[in-house]
Coordinates of C-alpha atoms in Angstrom, one line a residue:
M1 CA 99.3 92.6 93.0
S2 CA 97.6 94.0 96.1
T3 CA 98.6 96.7 98.5
D4 CA 96.2 95.5 101.1
D5 CA 99.0 93.6 102.8
N6 CA 101.2 96.1 104.5
E7 CA 104.2 93.8 104.2
S8 CA 103.8 93.1 100.5
H9 CA 106.5 94.2 98.0
L10 CA 104.0 96.5 96.2
S11 CA 103.0 98.1 99.5
N12 CA 106.6 98.7 100.5
L13 CA 107.3 100.2 97.1
A14 CA 104.3 102.5 97.4
D15 CA 105.5 103.6 100.8
T16 CA 109.0 104.3 99.6
L17 CA 107.7 106.3 96.6
E18 CA 105.4 108.3 98.8
A19 CA 108.2 109.1 101.2
T20 CA 110.4 110.1 98.3
Y21 CA 107.7 112.5 96.9
L22 CA 107.2 114.1 100.3
D23 CA 110.9 114.6 100.9
L24 CA 111.3 116.1 97.4
A25 CA 108.4 118.4 98.1
A26 CA 110.0 119.6 101.3
E27 CA 113.3 120.2 99.5
T28 CA 111.5 122.1 96.7
L29 CA 109.7 124.3 99.2
N30 CA 112.9 125.1 101.0
H31 CA 114.6 126.0 97.7
A32 CA 111.6 128.1 96.6
T33 CA 111.7 130.0 99.8
E34 CA 115.4 130.7 99.3
V35 CA 114.8 131.9 95.7
L36 CA 111.9 134.1 96.8
N37 CA 114.1 135.7 99.4
L38 CA 116.7 136.7 96.9
P39 CA 116.3 140.4 95.9
E40 CA 117.9 139.6 92.5
A41 CA 115.6 136.7 91.6
G42 CA 114.5 137.3 88.1
P43 CA 111.6 136.1 86.0
E44 CA 113.4 132.9 84.8
D45 CA 114.2 132.0 88.4
L46 CA 110.6 132.5 89.5
R47 CA 109.2 130.6 86.6
A48 CA 111.6 127.7 87.3
V49 CA 110.7 127.5 91.0
S50 CA 107.0 127.8 90.2
S51 CA 107.3 124.9 87.8
D52 CA 109.1 122.8 90.4
L53 CA 106.5 123.7 93.0
A54 CA 103.6 122.7 90.7
E55 CA 105.3 119.4 90.0
A56 CA 105.9 118.7 93.7
L57 CA 102.3 119.7 94.6
G58 CA 101.0 117.2 92.0
H59 CA 103.1 114.4 93.6
V60 CA 101.9 115.3 97.1
L61 CA 98.3 115.4 96.0
R62 CA 98.7 111.9 94.5
V63 CA 100.1 110.7 97.8
A64 CA 97.2 112.3 99.7
E65 CA 94.6 110.8 97.4
S66 CA 96.3 107.4 97.7
R67 CA 96.4 107.5 101.5
G68 CA 92.8 108.7 101.6
Q69 CA 91.7 105.8 99.5
R70 CA 93.3 103.4 102.1
L71 CA 91.3 104.9 105.0
P72 CA 88.4 102.8 106.2

């Protein structure tokens, strides 16, 4: 299967997955900002939000690399 055809099933699936990752990253960032603004945020909260941010960053980097590979 090739993603060279912008109308292919695989290309559409990749676009949907990329959009999902970017949306989740934005939601994760918003949540992290809320947690960081809480005066009572404890170490467990900060560790959890750090883990979520690291996971989201990994997904966004994969999206960026994938898009970069498609540039002429």
